[in-house]
Tab-separated table of C-alpha atoms and ligand atoms in Angstrom:
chain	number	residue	atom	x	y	z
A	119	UNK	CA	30.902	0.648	-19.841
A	120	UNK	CA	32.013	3.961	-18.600
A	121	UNK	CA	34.202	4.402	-16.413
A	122	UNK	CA	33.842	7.319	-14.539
A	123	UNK	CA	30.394	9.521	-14.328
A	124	UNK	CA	29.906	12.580	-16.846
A	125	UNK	CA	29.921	15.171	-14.127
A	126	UNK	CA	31.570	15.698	-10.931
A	127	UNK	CA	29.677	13.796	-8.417
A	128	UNK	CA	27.634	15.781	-5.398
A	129	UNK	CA	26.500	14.514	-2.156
A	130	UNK	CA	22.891	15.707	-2.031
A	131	UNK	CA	23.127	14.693	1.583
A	132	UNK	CA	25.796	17.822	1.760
A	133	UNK	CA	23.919	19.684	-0.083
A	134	UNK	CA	20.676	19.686	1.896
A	135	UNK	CA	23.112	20.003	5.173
A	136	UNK	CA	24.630	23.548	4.060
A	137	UNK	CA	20.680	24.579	3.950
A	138	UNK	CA	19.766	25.623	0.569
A	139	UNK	CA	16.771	27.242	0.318
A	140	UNK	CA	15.910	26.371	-3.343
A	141	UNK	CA	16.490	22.761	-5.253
A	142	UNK	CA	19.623	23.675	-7.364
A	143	UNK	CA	18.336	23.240	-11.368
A	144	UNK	CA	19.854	19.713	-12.002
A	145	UNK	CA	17.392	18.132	-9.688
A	146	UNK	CA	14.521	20.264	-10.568
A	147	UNK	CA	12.394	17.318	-12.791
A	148	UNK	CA	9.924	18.469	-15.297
A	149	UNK	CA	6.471	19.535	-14.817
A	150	UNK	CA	4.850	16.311	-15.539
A	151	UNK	CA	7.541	14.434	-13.324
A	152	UNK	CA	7.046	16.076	-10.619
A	153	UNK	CA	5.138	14.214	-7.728
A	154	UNK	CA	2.368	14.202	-6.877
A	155	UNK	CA	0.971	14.952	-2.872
A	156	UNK	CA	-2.862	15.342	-3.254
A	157	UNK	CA	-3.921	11.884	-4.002
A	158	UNK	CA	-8.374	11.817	-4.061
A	159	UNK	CA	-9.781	9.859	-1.332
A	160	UNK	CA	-10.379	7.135	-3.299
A	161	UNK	CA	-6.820	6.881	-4.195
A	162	UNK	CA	-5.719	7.549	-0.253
A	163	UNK	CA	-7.881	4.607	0.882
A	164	UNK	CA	-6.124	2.177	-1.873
A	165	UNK	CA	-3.311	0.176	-0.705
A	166	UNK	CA	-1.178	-2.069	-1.923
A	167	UNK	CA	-1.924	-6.057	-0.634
A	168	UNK	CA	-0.675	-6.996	2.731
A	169	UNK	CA	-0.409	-10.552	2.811
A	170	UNK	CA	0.376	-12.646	6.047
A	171	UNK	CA	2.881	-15.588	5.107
A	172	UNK	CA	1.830	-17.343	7.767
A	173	UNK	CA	-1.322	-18.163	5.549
A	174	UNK	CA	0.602	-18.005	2.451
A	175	UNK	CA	3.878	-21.331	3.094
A	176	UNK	CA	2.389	-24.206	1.643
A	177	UNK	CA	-1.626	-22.998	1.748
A	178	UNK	CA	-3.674	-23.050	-1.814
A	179	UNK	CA	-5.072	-19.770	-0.521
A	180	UNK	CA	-2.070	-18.052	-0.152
A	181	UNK	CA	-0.674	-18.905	-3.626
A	182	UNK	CA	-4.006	-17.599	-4.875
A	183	UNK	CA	-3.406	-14.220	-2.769
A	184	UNK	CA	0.294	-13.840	-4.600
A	185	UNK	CA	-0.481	-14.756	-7.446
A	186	UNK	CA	-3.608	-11.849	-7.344
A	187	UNK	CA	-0.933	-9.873	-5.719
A	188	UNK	CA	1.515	-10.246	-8.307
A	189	UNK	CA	-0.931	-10.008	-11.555
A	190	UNK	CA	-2.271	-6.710	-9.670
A	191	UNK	CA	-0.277	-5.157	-8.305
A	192	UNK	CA	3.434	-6.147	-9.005
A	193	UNK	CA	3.891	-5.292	-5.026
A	194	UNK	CA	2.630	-6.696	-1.541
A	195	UNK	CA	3.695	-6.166	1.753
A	196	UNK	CA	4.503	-9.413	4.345
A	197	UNK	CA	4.485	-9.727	7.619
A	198	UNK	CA	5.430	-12.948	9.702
A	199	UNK	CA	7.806	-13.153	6.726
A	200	UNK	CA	10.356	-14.890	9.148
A	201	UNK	CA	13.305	-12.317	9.208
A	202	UNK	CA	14.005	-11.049	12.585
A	203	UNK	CA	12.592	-7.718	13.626
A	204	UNK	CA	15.207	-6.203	15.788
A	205	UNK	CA	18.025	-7.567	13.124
A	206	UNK	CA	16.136	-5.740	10.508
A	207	UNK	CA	16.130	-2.744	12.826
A	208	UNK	CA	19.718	-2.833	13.348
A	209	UNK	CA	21.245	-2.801	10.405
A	210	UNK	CA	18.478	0.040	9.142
A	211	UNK	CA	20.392	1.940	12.231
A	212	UNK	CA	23.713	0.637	11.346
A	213	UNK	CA	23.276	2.552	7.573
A	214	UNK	CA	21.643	5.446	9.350
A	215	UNK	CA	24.820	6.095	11.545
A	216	UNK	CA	26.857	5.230	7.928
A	217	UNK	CA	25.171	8.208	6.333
A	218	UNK	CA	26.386	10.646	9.472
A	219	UNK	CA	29.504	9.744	9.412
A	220	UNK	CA	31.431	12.760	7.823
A	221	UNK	CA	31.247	13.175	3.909
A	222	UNK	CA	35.384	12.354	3.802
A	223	UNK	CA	34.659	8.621	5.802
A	224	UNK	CA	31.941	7.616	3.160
A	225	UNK	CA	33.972	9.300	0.278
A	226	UNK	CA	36.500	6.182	0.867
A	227	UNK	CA	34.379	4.587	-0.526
A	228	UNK	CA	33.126	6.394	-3.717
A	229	UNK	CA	32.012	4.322	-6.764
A	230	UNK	CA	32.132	4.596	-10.270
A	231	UNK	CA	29.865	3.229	-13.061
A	232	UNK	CA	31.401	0.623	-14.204
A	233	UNK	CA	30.329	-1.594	-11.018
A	234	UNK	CA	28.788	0.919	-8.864
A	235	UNK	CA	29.834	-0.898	-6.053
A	236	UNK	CA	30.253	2.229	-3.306
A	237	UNK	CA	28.852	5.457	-2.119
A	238	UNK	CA	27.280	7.403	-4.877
A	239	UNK	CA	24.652	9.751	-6.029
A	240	UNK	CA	23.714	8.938	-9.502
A	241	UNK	CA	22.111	6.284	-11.484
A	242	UNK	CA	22.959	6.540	-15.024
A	243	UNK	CA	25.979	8.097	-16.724
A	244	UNK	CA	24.062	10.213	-19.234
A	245	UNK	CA	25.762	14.051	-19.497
A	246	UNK	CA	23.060	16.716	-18.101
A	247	UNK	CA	20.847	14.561	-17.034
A	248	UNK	CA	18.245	15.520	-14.733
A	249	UNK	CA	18.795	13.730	-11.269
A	250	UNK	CA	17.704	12.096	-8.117
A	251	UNK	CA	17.767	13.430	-4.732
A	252	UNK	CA	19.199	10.602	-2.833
A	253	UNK	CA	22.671	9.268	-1.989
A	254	UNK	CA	23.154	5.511	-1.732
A	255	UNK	CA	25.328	2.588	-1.011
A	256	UNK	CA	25.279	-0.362	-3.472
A	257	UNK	CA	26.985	-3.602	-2.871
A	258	UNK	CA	27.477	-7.128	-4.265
A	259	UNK	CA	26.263	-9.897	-2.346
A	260	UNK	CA	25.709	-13.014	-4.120
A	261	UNK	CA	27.336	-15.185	-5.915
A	262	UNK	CA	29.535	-15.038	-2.736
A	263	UNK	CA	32.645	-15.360	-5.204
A	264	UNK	CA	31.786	-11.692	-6.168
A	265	UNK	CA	30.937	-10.563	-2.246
A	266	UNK	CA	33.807	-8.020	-1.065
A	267	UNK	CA	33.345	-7.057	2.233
A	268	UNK	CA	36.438	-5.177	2.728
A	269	UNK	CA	34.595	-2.771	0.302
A	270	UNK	CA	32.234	-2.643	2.521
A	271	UNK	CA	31.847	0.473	5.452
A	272	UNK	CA	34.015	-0.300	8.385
A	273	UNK	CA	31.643	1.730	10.392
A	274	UNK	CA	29.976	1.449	12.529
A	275	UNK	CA	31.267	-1.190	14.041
A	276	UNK	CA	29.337	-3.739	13.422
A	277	UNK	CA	27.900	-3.085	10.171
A	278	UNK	CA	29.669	-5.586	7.961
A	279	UNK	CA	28.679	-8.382	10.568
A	280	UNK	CA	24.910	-6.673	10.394
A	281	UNK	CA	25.019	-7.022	6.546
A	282	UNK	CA	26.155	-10.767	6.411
A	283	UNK	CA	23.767	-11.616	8.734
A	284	UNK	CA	20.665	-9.468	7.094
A	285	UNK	CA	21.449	-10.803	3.485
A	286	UNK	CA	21.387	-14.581	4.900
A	287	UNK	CA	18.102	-13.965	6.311
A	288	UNK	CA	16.698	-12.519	3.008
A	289	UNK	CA	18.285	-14.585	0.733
A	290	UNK	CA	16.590	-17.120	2.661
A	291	UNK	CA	13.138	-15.699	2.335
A	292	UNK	CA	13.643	-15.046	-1.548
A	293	UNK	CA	14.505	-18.704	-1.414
A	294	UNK	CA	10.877	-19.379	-0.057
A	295	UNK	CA	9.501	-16.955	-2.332
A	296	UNK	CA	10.923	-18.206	-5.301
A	297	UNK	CA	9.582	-21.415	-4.610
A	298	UNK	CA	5.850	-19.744	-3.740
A	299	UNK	CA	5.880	-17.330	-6.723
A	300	UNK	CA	6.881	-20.777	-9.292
A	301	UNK	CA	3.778	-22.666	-7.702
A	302	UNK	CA	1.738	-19.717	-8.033
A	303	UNK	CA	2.402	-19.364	-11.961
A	304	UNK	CA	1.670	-23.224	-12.002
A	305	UNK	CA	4.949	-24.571	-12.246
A	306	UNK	CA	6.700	-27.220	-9.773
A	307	UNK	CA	8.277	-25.838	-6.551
A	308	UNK	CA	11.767	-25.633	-8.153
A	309	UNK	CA	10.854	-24.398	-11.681
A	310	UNK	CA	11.625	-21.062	-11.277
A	311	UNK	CA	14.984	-21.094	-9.567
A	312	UNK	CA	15.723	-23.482	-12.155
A	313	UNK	CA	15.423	-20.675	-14.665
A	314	UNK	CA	16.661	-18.688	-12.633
A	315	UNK	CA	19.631	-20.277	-12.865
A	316	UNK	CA	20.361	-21.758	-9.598
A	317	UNK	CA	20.463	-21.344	-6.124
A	318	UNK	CA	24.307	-21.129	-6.228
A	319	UNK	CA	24.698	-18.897	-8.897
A	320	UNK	CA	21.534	-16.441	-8.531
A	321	UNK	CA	23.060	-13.091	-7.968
A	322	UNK	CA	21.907	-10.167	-5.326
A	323	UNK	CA	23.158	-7.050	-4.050
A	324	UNK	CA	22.072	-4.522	-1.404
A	325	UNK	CA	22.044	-0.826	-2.740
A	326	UNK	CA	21.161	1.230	1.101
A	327	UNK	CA	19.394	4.879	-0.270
A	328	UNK	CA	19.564	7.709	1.842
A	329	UNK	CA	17.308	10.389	1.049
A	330	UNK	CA	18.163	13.876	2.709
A	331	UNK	CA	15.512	16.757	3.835
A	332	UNK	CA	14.797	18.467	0.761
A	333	UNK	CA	13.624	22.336	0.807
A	334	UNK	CA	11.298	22.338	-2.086
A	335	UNK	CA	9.689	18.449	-2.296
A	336	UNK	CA	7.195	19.282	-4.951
A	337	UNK	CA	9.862	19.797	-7.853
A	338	UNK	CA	12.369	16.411	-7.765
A	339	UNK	CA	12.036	12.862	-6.761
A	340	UNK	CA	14.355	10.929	-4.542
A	341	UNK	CA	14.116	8.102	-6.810
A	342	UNK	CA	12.806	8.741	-10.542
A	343	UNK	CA	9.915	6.232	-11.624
A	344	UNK	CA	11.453	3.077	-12.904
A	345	UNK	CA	11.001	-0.767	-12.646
A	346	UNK	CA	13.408	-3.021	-11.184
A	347	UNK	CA	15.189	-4.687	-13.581
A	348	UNK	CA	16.122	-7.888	-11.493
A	349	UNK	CA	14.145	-10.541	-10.445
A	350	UNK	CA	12.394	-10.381	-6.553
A	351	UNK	CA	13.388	-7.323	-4.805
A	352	UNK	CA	12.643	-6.888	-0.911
A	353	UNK	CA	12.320	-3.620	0.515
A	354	UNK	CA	12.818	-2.859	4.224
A	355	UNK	CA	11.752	0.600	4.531
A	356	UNK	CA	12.385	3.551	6.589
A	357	UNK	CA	10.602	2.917	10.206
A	358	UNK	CA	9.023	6.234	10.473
A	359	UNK	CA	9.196	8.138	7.229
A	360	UNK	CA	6.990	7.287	3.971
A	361	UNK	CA	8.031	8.071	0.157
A	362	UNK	CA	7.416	4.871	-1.878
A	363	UNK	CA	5.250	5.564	-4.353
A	364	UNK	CA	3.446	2.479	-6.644
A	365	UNK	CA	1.813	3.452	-10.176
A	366	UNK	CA	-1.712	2.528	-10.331
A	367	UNK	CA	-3.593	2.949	-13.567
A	368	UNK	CA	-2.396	6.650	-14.318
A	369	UNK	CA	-1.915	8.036	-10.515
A	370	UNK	CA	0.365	7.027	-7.976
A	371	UNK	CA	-0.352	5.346	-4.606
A	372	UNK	CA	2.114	6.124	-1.417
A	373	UNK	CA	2.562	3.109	0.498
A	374	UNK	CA	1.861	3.078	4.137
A	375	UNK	CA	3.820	0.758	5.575
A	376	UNK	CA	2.824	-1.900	8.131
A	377	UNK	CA	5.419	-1.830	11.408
A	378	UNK	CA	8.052	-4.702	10.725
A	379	UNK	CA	7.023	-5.437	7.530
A	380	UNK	CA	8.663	-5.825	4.166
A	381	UNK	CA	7.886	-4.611	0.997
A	382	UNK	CA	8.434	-7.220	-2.011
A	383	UNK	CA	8.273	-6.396	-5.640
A	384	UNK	CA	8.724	-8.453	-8.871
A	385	UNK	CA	11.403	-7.321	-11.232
A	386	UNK	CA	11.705	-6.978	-14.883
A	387	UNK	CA	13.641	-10.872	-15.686
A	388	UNK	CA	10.001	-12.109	-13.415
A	389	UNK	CA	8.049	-9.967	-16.099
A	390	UNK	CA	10.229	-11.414	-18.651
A	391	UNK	CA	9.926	-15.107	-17.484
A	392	UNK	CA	6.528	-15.409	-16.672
A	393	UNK	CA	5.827	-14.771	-19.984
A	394	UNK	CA	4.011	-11.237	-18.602
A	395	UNK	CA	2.181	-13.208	-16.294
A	396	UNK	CA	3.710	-10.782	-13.568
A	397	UNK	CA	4.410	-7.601	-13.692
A	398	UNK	CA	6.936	-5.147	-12.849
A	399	UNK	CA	5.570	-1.855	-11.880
A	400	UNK	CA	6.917	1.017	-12.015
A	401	UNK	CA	7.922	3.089	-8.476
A	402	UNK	CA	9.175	6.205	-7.486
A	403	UNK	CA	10.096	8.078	-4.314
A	404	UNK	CA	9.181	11.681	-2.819
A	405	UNK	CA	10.747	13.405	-0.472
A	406	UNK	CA	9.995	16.074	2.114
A	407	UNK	CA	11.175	19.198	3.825
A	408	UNK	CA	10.994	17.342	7.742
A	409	UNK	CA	12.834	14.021	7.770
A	410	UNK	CA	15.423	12.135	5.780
A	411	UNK	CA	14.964	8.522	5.022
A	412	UNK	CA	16.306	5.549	4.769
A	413	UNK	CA	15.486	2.287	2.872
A	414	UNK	CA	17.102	-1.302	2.187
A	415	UNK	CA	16.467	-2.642	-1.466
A	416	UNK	CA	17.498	-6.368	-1.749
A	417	UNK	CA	17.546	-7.136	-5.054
A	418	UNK	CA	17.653	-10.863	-6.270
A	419	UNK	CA	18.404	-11.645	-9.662
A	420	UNK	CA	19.132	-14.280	-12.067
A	421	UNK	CA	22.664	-15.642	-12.691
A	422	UNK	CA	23.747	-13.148	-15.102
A	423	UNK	CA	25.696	-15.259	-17.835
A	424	UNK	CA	22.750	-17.290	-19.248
A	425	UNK	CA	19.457	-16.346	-21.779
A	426	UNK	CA	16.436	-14.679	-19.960
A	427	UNK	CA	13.704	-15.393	-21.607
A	428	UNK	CA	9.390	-16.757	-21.104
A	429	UNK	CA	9.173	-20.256	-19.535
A	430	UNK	CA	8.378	-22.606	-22.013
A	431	UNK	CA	5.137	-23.875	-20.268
A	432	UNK	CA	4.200	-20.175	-19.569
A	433	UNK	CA	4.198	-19.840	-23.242
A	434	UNK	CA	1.038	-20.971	-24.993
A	435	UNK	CA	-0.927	-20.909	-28.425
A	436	UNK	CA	-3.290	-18.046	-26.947
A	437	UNK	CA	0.029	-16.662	-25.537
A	438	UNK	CA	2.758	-16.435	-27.810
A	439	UNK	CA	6.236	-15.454	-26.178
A	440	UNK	CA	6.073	-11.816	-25.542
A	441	UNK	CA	10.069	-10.971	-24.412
A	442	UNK	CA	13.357	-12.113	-26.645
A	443	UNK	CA	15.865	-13.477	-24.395
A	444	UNK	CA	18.551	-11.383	-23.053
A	445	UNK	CA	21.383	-12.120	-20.046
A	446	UNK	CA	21.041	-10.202	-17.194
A	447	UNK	CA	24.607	-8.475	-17.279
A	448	UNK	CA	23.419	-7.275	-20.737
A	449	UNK	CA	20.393	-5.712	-19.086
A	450	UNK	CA	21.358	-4.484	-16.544
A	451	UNK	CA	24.556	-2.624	-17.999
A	452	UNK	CA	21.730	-0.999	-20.458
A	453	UNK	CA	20.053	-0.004	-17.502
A	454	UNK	CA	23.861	1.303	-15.735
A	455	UNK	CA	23.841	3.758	-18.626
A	456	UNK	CA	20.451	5.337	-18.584
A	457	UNK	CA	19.378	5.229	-15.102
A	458	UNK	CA	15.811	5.030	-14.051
A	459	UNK	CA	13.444	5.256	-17.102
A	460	UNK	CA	9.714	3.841	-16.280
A	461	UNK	CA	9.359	0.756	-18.242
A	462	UNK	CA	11.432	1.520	-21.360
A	463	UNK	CA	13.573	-1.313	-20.947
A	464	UNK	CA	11.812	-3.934	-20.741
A	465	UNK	CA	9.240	-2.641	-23.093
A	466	UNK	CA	12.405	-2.579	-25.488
A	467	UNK	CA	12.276	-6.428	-25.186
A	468	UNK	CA	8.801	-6.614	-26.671
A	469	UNK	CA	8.344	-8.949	-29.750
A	470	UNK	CA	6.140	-7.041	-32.205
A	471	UNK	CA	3.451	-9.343	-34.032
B	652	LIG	C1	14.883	0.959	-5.264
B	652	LIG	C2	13.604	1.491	-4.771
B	652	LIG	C3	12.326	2.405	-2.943
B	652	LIG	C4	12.513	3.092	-1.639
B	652	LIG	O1	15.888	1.089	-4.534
B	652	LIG	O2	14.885	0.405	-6.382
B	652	LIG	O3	12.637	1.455	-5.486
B	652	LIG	O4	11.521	3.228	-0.927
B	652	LIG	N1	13.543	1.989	-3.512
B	652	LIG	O5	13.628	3.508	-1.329
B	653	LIG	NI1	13.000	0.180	-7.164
């Protein structure tokens, strides 16, 4: 893995401070990249599902609704999803102030590509690439042998105490989920964490974007369109501000999201072991000229050091295995290199017949 990133790295958060009028060339995407505002009315009223897990724990309804969710849609929003509102709101303010802090504070902490843990502004090491307008902060989590937290911001304050006590909640609820999402696919409770590879050595790891005011929204993407390539992730997103986007057939659908809920999406090694049962859709994010915005992605994954591949029972004569096996570290250091890319990568995985 490389090292150090092809080009010198720029805060975009910088950039948009010193006021530039135009989108400098490097983030300017191509034509049929670039977002798109106008969605038709039909596509404004679609949403994605909002499901209440208060009638989802341990209800034969509610593993219907995921599971509809999941085949669908790839994406649903919860509320009463148990983690506390005003923590959640906290440590979305505890980032916010992170990003203000002066570009020299969060250069302390400037990542490379080799474990991206760190401040950074690029996703991919690949030499001229076209790229992202967003800055971010990615860190290790679980297993809690690999969780650093003196590489963590010491400010504000509070944050590291904020982060400890956010990723407890959440690993809790992906806990619950995992357990939901295996009796949804048929399986018993503990199936999927099984494959997963176990509750102690699951991985996850909080990467905090920032995405700054940008003066010409129509030509780049804070986030390109890509999958996930872990397993469950959980978005918190900004409060006020929208920008996810979802794929739906060919267009694009901007989430509106619910106050004090969370956003939960199924990952490429959930495509991968439900057999393609689940899928992981592809998601992007705009920007705009008025706010900035900022969003928590908790992604869970599988323990990194063993074969990925379709659950046996998931894999039947009318549904022959569709993914070869691959550890995540393998994937996701393909996915290191190139940066966002839709759904080539797990496409890549495909078995031809
Ligand atoms: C991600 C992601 C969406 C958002 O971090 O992988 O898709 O709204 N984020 O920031
Ligand atoms: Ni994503």
């Amino acid at each position: 893995m490389a090292t150090c990133w092809p080009e010198p790295i720029v805060s975009v958060q910088s950039l948009s401070q010193t006021g530039v009028p135009t989108v400098p060339n490097r983030y300017v995407k191509p034509a049929h990249q670039r977002p798109v505002f106008n969605t038709t009315q039909s596509d404004a009223e679609m949403e994605i599902p909002v499901l209440d897990m208060d009638d989802v724990w341990g209800k034969p309804e509610g593993l219907r609704l995921v599971r509809s969710a999941c085949e669908e849609w790839g994406f649903f929003q919860m509320v009463n999803h148990g983690v506390n509102h005003s923590l959640m709101e906290s440590v979305r303010g505890a980032w916010r102030e992170f990003f203000e802090l002066p570009l020299d504070e969060k250069r302390k902490y400037a990542n490379s590509p080799d474990t991206y843990e760190g401040y950074g502004s690029r996703l991919g090491v690949v030499k001229d690439a076209k790229l992202d307008w967003s800055d971010y902060f990615f860190l290790n989590y679980l297993p809690s042998s690999i969780r650093s937290p003196s590489k963590w911001p010491s400010q504000p304050p509070k944050i590291r105490e904020l982060i400890e006590e956010y990723g407890e909640e959440v690993k809790k609820l992906c806990e619950r989920l995992t357990e939901t999402l295996s009796e949804s696919l048929g399986l018993e409770p503990n199936h999927l964490m099984k494959a997963l590879g176990g509750e102690d050595k699951v991985g996850a790891s909080l990467r905090t974007n920032y995405y700054p005011k940008c003066p010409q929204p129509h030509l780049t993407l804070g986030l390109s369109s890509h999958s996930d390539p872990g397993g469950i992730t959980i978005l918190l997103p900004d409060e006020k501000v929208a920008g996810l986007q979802v794929r739906r057939c060919d267009g694009w659908i901007t989430v509106k999201s619910v106050p004090n809920a969370l956003i939960v999406n199924i990952g490429d090694q959930i495509q991968i072991l439900s057999n393609g049962i689940y899928k992981s859709v592809e998601h992007q994010v705009i920007v705009n000229s008025g706010m900035e915005r900022v969003s928590l992605a908790f992604f869970y994954n599988p323990r990194s050091d063993i074969p990925i591949g379709p659950i046996e029972e998931l894999v039947t004569e009318n549904r022959p295995a569709l993914y070869k096996p691959i550890r995540f570290d393998e994937y996701r250091s393909l996915i290191r290199q190139k940066g966002p890319c839709g759904k080539n990568q797990v496409d890549s995985l495909l078995l031809s017949r």
